Short mmCIF file of C-alpha atoms (C1' of nucleotides) in Angstrom, two decimals:
data_model
loop_
_atom_site.label_atom_id
_atom_site.label_comp_id
_atom_site.label_asym_id
_atom_site.label_seq_id
_atom_site.Cartn_x
_atom_site.Cartn_y
_atom_site.Cartn_z
CA MET F 1 140.08 228.24 176.00
CA LEU F 2 138.18 225.87 173.92
CA ASP F 3 137.65 222.28 175.07
CA LEU F 4 138.79 221.17 171.43
CA VAL F 5 141.22 218.73 169.95
CA ASP F 6 142.12 218.92 166.20
CA VAL F 7 142.69 216.24 164.75
CA GLU F 8 143.72 216.70 160.81
CA GLY F 9 140.50 218.75 160.27
CA TRP F 10 138.71 216.90 162.55
CA VAL F 11 137.27 218.23 165.12
CA LEU F 12 136.14 216.66 168.86
CA ASP F 13 134.06 218.72 170.85
CA HIS F 14 134.81 216.95 175.01
CA ARG F 15 131.57 218.84 176.21
CA LYS F 16 129.03 216.45 174.76
CA ALA F 17 129.35 212.95 174.55
CA VAL F 18 132.88 211.12 172.46
CA SER F 19 131.88 208.18 171.62
CA PRO F 20 128.92 208.98 168.78
CA GLN F 21 131.62 212.28 167.95
CA LEU F 22 134.47 209.50 166.99
CA ARG F 23 131.76 207.43 165.69
CA ALA F 24 131.12 210.19 162.62
CA ILE F 25 134.71 210.76 162.13
CA LEU F 26 136.12 207.47 162.12
CA ARG F 27 132.90 206.70 159.57
CA SER F 28 133.61 210.03 157.37
CA ARG F 29 137.58 209.15 156.95
CA ILE F 30 137.44 205.70 156.09
CA ILE F 31 134.67 206.38 153.53
CA ARG F 32 136.62 209.09 152.05
CA ASN F 33 139.82 207.31 151.90
CA ASP F 34 141.70 209.13 154.22
CA LEU F 35 142.14 205.79 155.87
CA ARG F 36 142.73 202.99 153.39
CA PRO F 37 142.19 199.78 153.24
CA MET F 38 143.59 197.52 155.72
CA SER F 39 145.05 199.81 157.55
CA ARG F 40 145.20 199.19 161.54
CA LEU F 41 143.03 201.46 163.48
CA SER F 42 144.67 201.10 167.03
CA GLU F 43 142.80 201.46 170.01
CA PRO F 44 145.39 203.06 172.34
CA GLU F 45 146.68 205.06 169.16
CA LEU F 46 143.56 206.99 168.22
CA ALA F 47 142.88 207.57 171.50
CA LYS F 48 146.33 209.45 172.27
CA GLU F 49 145.62 211.09 169.16
CA TYR F 50 142.43 212.11 169.98
CA GLY F 51 143.16 213.21 173.61
CA VAL F 52 140.47 210.25 174.82
CA SER F 53 140.81 206.61 176.65
CA ARG F 54 140.28 203.14 174.82
CA GLN F 55 136.66 203.14 175.62
CA PRO F 56 135.18 205.92 173.50
CA VAL F 57 137.22 204.48 170.61
CA ARG F 58 136.23 200.90 171.09
CA GLU F 59 133.21 201.97 171.13
CA ALA F 60 132.91 203.61 167.95
CA PHE F 61 134.44 200.25 166.62
CA ILE F 62 131.36 198.40 167.67
CA THR F 63 128.98 200.78 165.25
CA LEU F 64 131.97 200.69 162.52
CA MET F 65 132.24 196.94 162.75
CA ASN F 66 128.46 196.49 162.61
CA GLU F 67 128.51 198.85 159.11
CA GLY F 68 131.00 196.27 157.81
CA LEU F 69 133.99 199.59 157.33
CA VAL F 70 136.46 197.84 159.92
CA GLU F 71 137.06 194.26 161.52
CA VAL F 72 137.84 193.47 164.68
CA ARG F 73 140.12 190.45 164.98
CA PRO F 74 140.32 189.23 169.09
CA GLN F 75 143.35 190.19 169.99
CA ARG F 76 144.43 190.42 166.65
CA GLY F 77 143.76 193.97 165.45
CA THR F 78 141.41 196.07 164.38
CA TYR F 79 141.55 196.81 160.22
CA VAL F 80 139.72 198.94 158.10
CA CYS F 81 138.11 196.62 155.23
CA LYS F 82 138.65 196.66 151.79
CA ILE F 83 135.51 197.35 149.98
CA ASP F 84 133.46 194.56 149.19
CA TYR F 85 132.56 194.36 145.84
CA ASP F 86 129.50 192.32 146.91
CA ALA F 87 128.52 194.01 149.18
CA VAL F 88 128.83 197.30 146.53
CA LEU F 89 126.80 195.68 144.37
CA ASN F 90 124.02 194.25 146.94
CA ALA F 91 123.91 197.82 148.56
CA ARG F 92 123.47 199.00 144.82
CA PHE F 93 120.90 196.54 144.62
CA VAL F 94 118.77 197.33 147.90
CA ARG F 95 118.59 201.17 146.73
CA GLU F 96 116.93 200.62 143.05
CA ALA F 97 114.33 198.65 144.67
CA VAL F 98 114.18 201.00 147.36
CA GLU F 99 114.36 204.23 145.40
CA SER F 100 112.54 203.19 142.61
CA ASP F 101 109.42 202.25 145.13
CA ILE F 102 109.69 205.87 146.41
CA VAL F 103 109.80 207.54 143.17
CA ALA F 104 106.91 205.72 142.26
CA LYS F 105 105.19 206.84 145.11
CA LEU F 106 105.98 210.35 144.98
CA ALA F 107 104.30 210.26 141.30
CA SER F 108 101.28 208.93 142.57
CA GLU F 109 100.72 211.06 144.99
CA ASP F 110 100.24 214.78 144.71
CA SER F 111 103.44 216.82 146.07
CA GLY F 112 103.65 220.21 144.54
CA ASP F 113 105.93 221.92 146.93
CA LEU F 114 107.97 219.18 147.03
CA ILE F 115 108.72 219.30 143.63
CA LYS F 116 109.82 223.40 144.00
CA GLU F 117 112.30 222.15 146.90
CA LEU F 118 113.74 219.32 144.05
CA ARG F 119 114.14 221.80 141.56
CA ALA F 120 116.24 224.27 143.49
CA GLN F 121 118.62 221.68 144.51
CA LEU F 122 118.71 221.11 140.86
CA SER F 123 120.40 224.39 139.79
CA MET F 124 122.16 223.69 142.88
CA GLN F 125 123.91 221.10 141.41
CA LYS F 126 123.97 222.78 138.55
CA LYS F 127 126.27 225.53 139.50
CA VAL F 128 129.08 222.33 140.94
CA VAL F 129 129.31 220.57 138.12
CA LYS F 130 132.35 221.92 137.48
CA GLY F 131 133.04 222.66 140.96
CA SER F 132 134.22 220.29 143.26
CA PRO F 133 132.88 216.84 142.59
CA GLU F 134 132.96 216.42 146.78
CA LYS F 135 130.30 218.64 146.75
CA PHE F 136 128.48 217.60 144.44
CA MET F 137 128.26 213.93 146.46
CA GLU F 138 126.49 216.29 149.06
CA LEU F 139 124.27 217.67 147.05
CA ASP F 140 123.22 214.16 145.34
CA GLU F 141 123.00 212.85 149.41
CA ARG F 142 120.47 215.67 150.10
CA PHE F 143 118.70 214.81 146.82
CA HIS F 144 118.22 211.26 147.50
CA MET F 145 117.37 211.97 151.29
CA THR F 146 114.66 214.44 150.01
CA LEU F 147 113.07 212.45 147.78
CA ALA F 148 112.46 209.64 151.11
CA ILE F 149 111.73 212.22 153.15
CA GLY F 150 108.93 213.80 150.61
CA ALA F 151 107.41 210.48 150.89
CA GLY F 152 106.87 210.22 154.17
CA LEU F 153 109.99 208.01 154.80
CA ALA F 154 112.11 209.37 156.26
CA LYS F 155 112.82 206.32 159.15
CA SER F 156 113.94 204.16 155.54
CA TRP F 157 116.13 206.62 154.58
CA ARG F 158 117.71 206.24 157.56
CA PHE F 159 118.20 202.72 156.72
CA LEU F 160 119.60 203.36 153.46
CA GLU F 161 122.59 205.64 154.52
CA GLY F 162 123.60 202.75 156.11
CA ILE F 163 124.77 200.78 153.20
CA LYS F 164 125.05 203.26 150.93
CA SER F 165 128.52 204.17 152.63
CA GLN F 166 129.48 200.52 150.46
CA MET F 167 128.73 202.99 147.86
CA ASP F 168 130.25 206.10 148.20
CA ARG F 169 133.90 204.25 148.66
CA VAL F 170 133.65 203.90 145.41
CA ARG F 171 133.23 207.35 144.46
CA PHE F 172 135.41 208.43 146.77
CA ILE F 173 138.08 206.55 144.87
CA THR F 174 137.99 208.07 141.28
CA PHE F 175 135.93 210.88 141.33
CA GLU F 176 136.76 211.08 137.22
CA GLU F 177 135.12 208.02 137.07
CA PHE F 178 131.68 209.68 137.26
CA HIS F 179 130.37 211.76 134.39
CA ILE F 180 128.20 214.40 136.83
CA SER F 181 126.31 216.13 134.18
CA LYS F 182 125.05 213.18 133.41
CA LEU F 183 123.98 211.99 136.68
CA ILE F 184 122.18 215.62 137.41
CA GLY F 185 120.39 215.06 133.59
CA GLN F 186 118.86 211.94 135.68
CA HIS F 187 117.94 213.83 138.45
CA GLU F 188 115.93 216.07 136.35
CA GLN F 189 114.27 213.07 134.39
CA ILE F 190 113.11 211.59 137.77
CA VAL F 191 111.55 215.03 138.77
CA ASP F 192 110.28 215.19 135.79
CA PHE F 193 108.24 212.13 136.22
CA ILE F 194 107.24 212.93 139.11
CA GLU F 195 105.82 215.95 138.41
CA GLN F 196 103.69 214.29 135.29
CA LYS F 197 102.81 211.83 137.48
CA THR F 198 103.88 209.39 135.33
CA VAL F 199 105.05 206.35 137.57
CA SER F 200 106.64 203.78 135.47
CA GLY F 201 108.57 206.75 133.78
CA ALA F 202 110.01 207.84 137.35
CA GLU F 203 110.95 204.73 138.44
CA ASP F 204 112.61 203.01 135.27
CA ALA F 205 114.43 206.77 135.95
CA MET F 206 115.56 206.09 139.47
CA ARG F 207 116.48 202.12 138.50
CA ALA F 208 118.74 203.78 135.41
CA HIS F 209 119.72 206.28 137.76
CA LEU F 210 121.13 203.83 140.36
CA ARG F 211 122.81 201.24 137.61
CA GLU F 212 125.14 203.90 136.28
CA ILE F 213 127.86 202.78 139.17
CA LEU F 214 128.26 199.60 137.16
CA ASN F 215 129.51 200.91 134.84
CA SER F 216 132.32 202.45 136.46
CA LEU F 217 132.61 199.58 139.09
CA PRO F 218 134.95 197.23 137.48
CA ARG F 219 137.33 199.97 135.99
CA VAL F 220 138.04 201.54 139.20
CA ARG F 221 138.14 197.33 140.51
CA ALA F 222 140.89 197.49 137.74
CA LEU F 223 142.57 200.61 138.63
CA TYR F 224 142.93 200.18 142.76
CA PRO F 225 142.59 195.75 142.80
CA ASP F 226 144.49 196.91 146.36
CA HIS F 227 140.75 198.71 147.50
CA PHE F 228 138.37 195.92 147.16
CA GLU F 229 137.80 192.44 149.07
CA ASN F 230 136.41 189.95 146.48
CA SER F 231 135.12 189.76 142.73
CA PRO F 232 131.41 189.41 142.29
CA GLY F 233 129.99 185.90 141.86
CA GLU F 234 131.23 184.73 145.48
CA SER F 235 128.21 185.73 147.18
CA ARG F 236 126.72 182.46 146.67
CA GLU F 237 129.79 180.70 147.83
CA GLU F 238 130.15 182.04 150.48
CA ASN F 239 126.84 180.23 151.70
CA PRO F 240 127.34 176.83 150.67
CA LYS F 241 124.49 175.27 152.60
CA LEU F 242 121.93 176.99 150.46
CA MET V 1 132.70 171.84 185.74
CA LEU V 2 130.61 174.33 183.11
CA ASP V 3 131.38 177.82 182.27
CA LEU V 4 127.75 178.55 181.95
CA VAL V 5 125.49 181.67 183.50
CA ASP V 6 121.61 180.41 182.68
CA VAL V 7 119.33 182.92 183.20
CA GLU V 8 116.16 182.14 182.36
CA GLY V 9 116.63 179.90 179.69
CA TRP V 10 119.09 182.04 178.10
CA VAL V 11 122.54 180.64 178.49
CA LEU V 12 125.90 182.73 178.26
CA ASP V 13 129.28 181.10 177.42
CA HIS V 14 132.10 182.94 179.22
CA ARG V 15 134.49 180.75 177.12
CA LYS V 16 133.55 183.47 173.71
CA ALA V 17 133.46 187.04 173.69
CA VAL V 18 130.22 188.16 176.15
CA SER V 19 129.95 191.00 173.86
CA PRO V 20 127.89 189.41 171.10
CA GLN V 21 125.63 186.97 173.17
CA LEU V 22 124.34 189.34 175.19
CA ARG V 23 123.73 191.67 172.01
CA ALA V 24 121.85 188.81 170.53
CA ILE V 25 120.26 187.87 174.15
CA LEU V 26 118.96 190.57 175.38
CA ARG V 27 117.52 191.79 171.41
CA SER V 28 115.99 188.92 171.65
CA ARG V 29 114.43 189.11 174.70
CA ILE V 30 112.87 192.96 173.74
CA ILE V 31 111.61 191.09 170.31
CA ARG V 32 110.17 188.78 171.81
CA ASN V 33 108.39 190.88 174.06
CA ASP V 34 109.81 189.30 177.33
CA LEU V 35 111.44 192.61 177.89
CA ARG V 36 107.85 195.14 178.12
CA PRO V 37 108.36 198.36 176.41
CA MET V 38 109.36 201.42 178.23
CA SER V 39 111.02 199.22 181.03
CA ARG V 40 114.46 200.52 182.57
CA LEU V 41 117.10 198.17 181.62
CA SER V 42 119.83 199.00 184.48
CA GLU V 43 123.33 198.44 183.03
CA PRO V 44 124.99 197.24 186.48
CA GLU V 45 121.51 195.32 187.47
CA LEU V 46 121.70 193.40 184.19
CA ALA V 47 125.27 192.96 184.51
CA LYS V 48 124.84 191.06 188.16
CA GLU V 49 121.93 189.27 186.34
CA TYR V 50 124.38 187.65 183.92
CA GLY V 51 127.57 187.63 185.80
CA VAL V 52 129.31 190.10 183.75
CA SER V 53 130.91 193.44 184.15
CA ARG V 54 129.04 196.78 183.18
CA GLN V 55 131.29 197.40 180.06
CA PRO V 56 130.47 194.12 178.07
CA VAL V 57 126.55 194.94 178.84
CA ARG V 58 126.96 198.42 177.86
CA GLU V 59 128.39 197.43 174.69
CA ALA V 60 125.17 195.56 173.97
CA PHE V 61 122.96 198.63 174.29
CA ILE V 62 124.94 200.54 171.59
CA THR V 63 124.11 198.14 169.08
CA LEU V 64 121.11 198.05 170.41
CA MET V 65 120.24 201.60 169.99
CA ASN V 66 121.29 201.51 166.74
CA GLU V 67 118.91 199.44 165.75
CA GLY V 68 116.31 201.05 167.44
CA LEU V 69 115.42 198.41 170.32
CA VAL V 70 116.49 200.94 173.45
CA GLU V 71 117.06 204.50 174.12
CA VAL V 72 119.51 205.36 176.61
CA ARG V 73 119.28 208.78 178.02
CA PRO V 74 122.82 209.90 179.06
CA GLN V 75 123.02 210.16 182.96
CA ARG V 76 119.02 209.10 183.46
CA GLY V 77 118.82 205.98 181.91
CA THR V 78 118.35 203.31 179.26
CA TYR V 79 114.75 201.76 178.57
CA VAL V 80 113.32 199.50 175.96
CA CYS V 81 111.92 201.48 172.71
CA LYS V 82 108.38 201.29 172.43
CA ILE V 83 107.08 199.66 169.20
CA ASP V 84 107.48 203.04 166.83
CA TYR V 85 104.49 202.60 164.26
CA ASP V 86 105.57 204.73 161.54
CA ALA V 87 108.77 202.86 162.10
CA VAL V 88 107.13 199.25 161.33
CA LEU V 89 105.16 200.91 158.45
CA ASN V 90 109.34 202.53 157.02
CA ALA V 91 110.17 198.54 157.43
CA ARG V 92 107.30 196.80 155.64
CA PHE V 93 107.71 199.37 152.96
CA VAL V 94 111.37 198.70 152.50
CA ARG V 95 111.21 194.76 152.85
CA GLU V 96 108.18 194.73 150.03
CA ALA V 97 110.32 197.10 147.73
CA VAL V 98 113.49 194.62 148.25
CA GLU V 99 111.69 191.53 148.16
CA SER V 100 109.57 192.35 145.40
CA ASP V 101 112.81 192.56 143.18
CA ILE V 102 114.56 189.76 144.67
CA VAL V 103 111.26 187.46 143.70
CA ALA V 104 111.02 189.35 140.15
CA LYS V 105 114.91 188.60 139.80
CA LEU V 106 113.96 184.95 140.93
CA ALA V 107 111.82 183.83 138.12
CA SER V 108 113.78 185.71 135.58
CA GLU V 109 116.29 183.26 136.13
CA ASP V 110 116.81 179.61 135.51
CA SER V 111 116.72 178.15 139.60
CA GLY V 112 115.65 174.56 139.38
CA ASP V 113 117.43 173.58 142.71
CA LEU V 114 115.87 176.69 144.81
CA ILE V 115 112.27 175.07 143.54
CA LYS V 116 113.24 171.85 145.61
CA GLU V 117 114.39 173.27 148.71
CA LEU V 118 111.74 175.69 148.68
CA ARG V 119 109.04 173.43 148.21
CA ALA V 120 110.84 170.92 150.88
CA GLN V 121 110.10 174.31 153.19
CA LEU V 122 106.51 174.33 151.99
CA SER V 123 105.75 171.28 153.63
CA MET V 124 107.83 172.04 156.26
CA GLN V 125 105.71 175.02 157.53
CA LYS V 126 102.27 173.08 156.23
CA LYS V 127 103.21 170.69 159.16
CA VAL V 128 103.44 173.58 162.05
CA VAL V 129 100.35 175.28 160.39
CA LYS V 130 98.73 174.00 164.05
CA GLY V 131 101.57 173.81 166.00
CA SER V 132 103.15 176.89 167.73
CA PRO V 133 102.98 180.23 165.79
CA GLU V 134 106.55 180.46 166.99
CA LYS V 135 107.70 177.75 165.07
CA PHE V 136 106.07 179.25 162.03
CA MET V 137 107.91 182.44 162.85
CA GLU V 138 111.49 180.86 162.19
CA LEU V 139 110.05 178.95 159.10
CA ASP V 140 108.69 182.09 157.86
CA GLU V 141 112.01 183.85 158.36
CA ARG V 142 114.04 180.93 156.79
CA PHE V 143 111.86 180.98 153.85
CA HIS V 144 112.25 184.63 152.96
CA MET V 145 115.99 184.38 153.52
CA THR V 146 116.34 181.63 151.14
CA LEU V 147 114.87 183.37 148.72
CA ALA V 148 117.44 185.95 149.11
CA ILE V 149 120.25 183.97 148.93
CA GLY V 150 119.16 182.09 145.87
CA ALA V 151 119.18 185.33 144.59
CA GLY V 152 122.87 185.57 145.43
CA LEU V 153 121.63 188.42 147.40
CA ALA V 154 123.31 187.13 150.96
CA LYS V 155 124.40 190.90 152.08
CA SER V 156 120.91 192.27 151.15
CA TRP V 157 119.40 189.65 153.87
CA ARG V 158 121.59 190.99 156.34
CA PHE V 159 120.55 194.44 156.00
CA LEU V 160 116.89 193.21 155.39
CA GLU V 161 117.48 191.20 159.07
CA GLY V 162 118.33 194.52 160.99
CA ILE V 163 114.81 196.04 159.86
CA LYS V 164 112.51 193.10 160.05
CA SER V 165 112.99 193.33 163.99
CA GLN V 166 110.22 195.87 164.41
CA MET V 167 107.59 193.79 162.28
CA ASP V 168 108.04 190.78 164.43
CA ARG V 169 108.00 193.13 167.71
CA VAL V 170 104.76 193.71 166.20
CA ARG V 171 104.12 190.11 165.39
CA PHE V 172 105.42 188.62 168.64
CA ILE V 173 102.32 190.16 170.82
CA THR V 174 99.46 188.00 169.21
CA PHE V 175 100.23 185.22 167.48
CA GLU V 176 96.76 184.63 166.94
CA GLU V 177 96.21 188.04 164.83
CA PHE V 178 98.02 185.94 161.74
CA HIS V 179 96.03 183.76 159.75
CA ILE V 180 98.96 181.09 158.82
CA SER V 181 97.43 179.48 156.34
CA LYS V 182 97.15 181.75 154.50
CA LEU V 183 100.56 183.09 154.51
CA ILE V 184 101.72 179.86 153.81
CA GLY V 185 99.11 179.82 150.72
CA GLN V 186 100.76 183.07 149.62
CA HIS V 187 104.09 181.28 149.95
CA GLU V 188 103.68 178.56 147.89
CA GLN V 189 101.83 180.92 145.07
CA ILE V 190 104.99 182.89 145.14
CA VAL V 191 107.23 179.67 144.66
CA ASP V 192 104.66 178.49 141.92
CA PHE V 193 105.15 182.13 139.92
CA ILE V 194 109.57 182.06 140.43
CA GLU V 195 108.90 177.94 139.20
CA GLN V 196 106.99 179.34 135.53
CA LYS V 197 109.08 182.73 135.90
CA THR V 198 106.10 185.08 135.98
CA VAL V 199 107.87 188.10 137.08
CA SER V 200 105.06 190.16 137.18
CA GLY V 201 103.31 187.54 139.08
CA ALA V 202 105.80 186.86 141.29
CA GLU V 203 106.47 190.27 141.96
CA ASP V 204 102.77 191.08 143.26
CA ALA V 205 102.10 188.05 144.92
CA MET V 206 105.45 189.04 147.00
CA ARG V 207 104.27 192.57 147.48
CA ALA V 208 100.24 191.34 148.40
CA HIS V 209 102.29 188.86 151.00
CA LEU V 210 104.61 191.59 152.89
CA ARG V 211 101.14 193.97 152.71
CA GLU V 212 99.24 191.34 155.22
CA ILE V 213 100.80 193.11 158.49
CA LEU V 214 99.03 196.39 157.62
CA ASN V 215 95.29 194.31 157.78
CA SER V 216 96.37 193.16 161.79
CA LEU V 217 98.91 196.37 163.09
CA PRO V 218 95.97 198.65 163.91
CA ARG V 219 94.01 196.02 165.39
CA VAL V 220 97.10 195.08 167.27
CA ARG V 221 98.04 198.57 168.15
CA ALA V 222 94.11 199.31 169.15
CA LEU V 223 94.62 196.05 171.34
CA TYR V 224 97.91 196.91 172.86
CA PRO V 225 98.37 200.86 172.68
CA ASP V 226 100.42 201.06 175.37
CA HIS V 227 103.49 199.21 173.57
CA PHE V 228 103.37 201.77 170.78
CA GLU V 229 104.76 204.58 169.98
CA ASN V 230 103.00 207.01 168.22
CA SER V 231 100.38 206.84 165.27
CA PRO V 232 100.90 206.76 161.43
CA GLY V 233 101.62 209.74 159.47
CA GLU V 234 103.38 211.85 162.46
CA SER V 235 106.44 210.90 160.74
CA ARG V 236 106.39 214.17 158.00
CA GLU V 237 106.20 216.52 161.68
CA GLU V 238 109.43 214.79 162.52
CA ASN V 239 111.41 216.65 159.94
CA PRO V 240 109.27 219.62 159.63
CA LYS V 241 112.34 221.60 157.80
CA LEU V 242 111.73 219.61 154.35
"C1'" DT I 1 171.79 176.36 158.31
"C1'" DT I 2 167.42 174.71 159.51
"C1'" DT I 3 163.96 173.90 163.17
"C1'" DA I 4 161.40 173.97 167.73
"C1'" DG I 5 161.09 175.95 171.65
"C1'" DT I 6 160.24 180.21 174.35
"C1'" DT I 7 159.63 185.06 175.83
"C1'" DG I 8 158.24 189.42 175.49
"C1'" DA I 9 156.12 193.53 173.71
"C1'" DC I 10 151.68 193.73 171.14
"C1'" DT I 11 146.19 193.33 170.57
"C1'" DT I 12 141.39 193.13 172.24
"C1'" DG I 13 138.45 191.82 176.23
"C1'" DT I 14 137.19 192.69 180.58
"C1'" DA I 15 136.90 194.91 185.25
"C1'" DT I 16 135.90 198.10 188.68
"C1'" DG I 17 136.27 203.03 190.89
"C1'" DG I 18 135.29 208.31 189.80
"C1'" DA I 19 133.37 212.03 187.09
"C1'" DA I 20 129.33 214.29 185.67
"C1'" DG I 21 125.10 215.07 185.07
"C1'" DT I 22 120.03 213.91 186.81
"C1'" DA I 23 115.59 213.48 189.34
"C1'" DG I 24 113.26 213.30 193.42
"C1'" DG I 25 112.49 213.97 198.75
"C1'" DC I 26 113.27 217.20 202.27
"C1'" DA I 27 113.10 221.25 205.07
"C1'" DA I 28 113.60 225.70 205.62
"C1'" DG I 29 111.76 230.46 204.34
"C1'" DT I 30 108.05 232.96 202.08
"C1'" DA X 1 100.16 226.22 201.10
"C1'" DC X 2 103.60 226.87 198.17
"C1'" DT X 3 108.17 227.84 196.47
"C1'" DT X 4 112.91 227.47 196.74
"C1'" DG X 5 117.61 225.13 197.34
"C1'" DC X 6 120.31 221.37 199.42
"C1'" DC X 7 121.16 217.26 199.45
"C1'" DT X 8 121.10 211.99 198.37
"C1'" DA X 9 120.84 208.59 195.69
"C1'" DC X 10 120.56 207.13 191.09
"C1'" DT X 11 121.83 206.68 185.86
"C1'" DT X 12 125.66 207.25 182.30
"C1'" DC X 13 129.67 208.24 180.58
"C1'" DC X 14 135.04 207.97 180.64
"C1'" DA X 15 139.47 206.79 182.20
"C1'" DT X 16 142.40 203.32 184.27
"C1'" DA X 17 144.34 198.50 185.23
"C1'" DC X 18 143.89 194.15 184.88
"C1'" DA X 19 143.66 189.35 182.15
"C1'" DA X 20 143.62 186.53 177.88
"C1'" DG X 21 145.62 185.79 173.38
"C1'" DT X 22 148.38 186.78 169.22
"C1'" DC X 23 152.72 186.96 166.80
"C1'" DA X 24 157.52 187.76 165.40
"C1'" DA X 25 162.06 187.70 166.40
"C1'" DC X 26 165.28 185.94 169.43
"C1'" DT X 27 167.64 181.96 171.40
"C1'" DA X 28 169.57 177.50 171.22
"C1'" DA X 29 170.16 172.72 169.49
"C1'" DA X 30 170.08 169.44 165.86
#
DNA sequence: TTTAGTTGACTTGTATGGAAGTAGGCAAGT
DNA sequence: ACTTGCCTACTTCCATACAAGTCAACTAAA
């Protein structure tokens, strides 16, 4: 007999530590919009649902709170955060800054094997253009991660992963808003510039690539206003003393 | 009677939730090298020390583990992480990428009030050149935070705070390794470039500023090898499959 | 009808006991 | 002398019980 509990496709293995698994499951469910913004996440309810006690659920909440995905209001309840428009813009800014420097570093180094790996990934991406956008997002994440690790910056990618979730939530609301073929073309451009060691070209291409979300973000927000927290430009007012 | 517990200068307020307070206290103690690398952090011992139960201590550990400050080995013990040399380099890289873009943004905008605030901070910094380096670190953090918030990127700064701790640990081992007056001069340069709207100048000045740690880092590691985890260049081997 | 006060069923925060696993000491057997 | 197996004292992880705060509905009086 298997010691597994299956809840709506999400599996939990009781042989290993439960807390980190719950963390991953809940994070994924939030990012994929399975758990909607402002919905309650009751500790005892989720505990019963997954067949564990409140403690592991609670510990998962702590991590998700630090990532800005849930908001726990003491003695009141825990809720899925709405998508923070300003946080998305901030995440995008950080990614542009870091990843443009990453490709600049790659373009100034000698990285033959990496190019081969990236080309292989590009061909895989082209195969799923017409397929499920979810699959493309997986390949897209892998592509950007490969660039980071290839530059010897694996730990920087871990950091970026945390803030990327803010952008991913936007993508998962409306897949059709993203022109996948255009994104793949940009990926190809980036690899080309790295291969021919054109530093500024690679940098600019990555910056342009990561600015794509700025086109769709206002549309997405207009389509699903209930999913969003606040408008752009409000960040300054949040810290009035500076 | 006050509901406070004082342990070696660290105060805990039982009227508010203790978990986040413990988080902050332990994080600060680790960064300031009060809790040495590889020392045990026993749940029941710390619980008794701060007059709380083991659960809040445990929840604090979870956050610190996610920040890479402690390592919890199941059924074995929780230990203060050694300083990860590669993580410091990664944190530095990310900071350079993001903060250089921040000052570039500031230099391309109109920010008169911000300049005044920064000038005031500079004069404060000059006053503590001969004073305690700890006080300067506080002002230094405030300076960089002000730049981020001034650019409307407060949330980006919160991201950076998390990785900055890796660099701060290095600084707290040996204060004298840092020539404070030189750093203040660089701060001044950055403000000058922002004021005269020289984008590339501001960017380059910030990059040079954040590369200072590269000079002292090898020396610090040579002086305190026991505080460090691994050497530079090992990051690639950690992910051999890419 | 309106409004103030109270009760009670929720929520999260904390405390504590037990389960599972690890590491080291010690003794018996080879 | 060296290995092997058990046994004890730890650790973190999970489950459960209790405490404290919040909120909504209900009651009762104006």
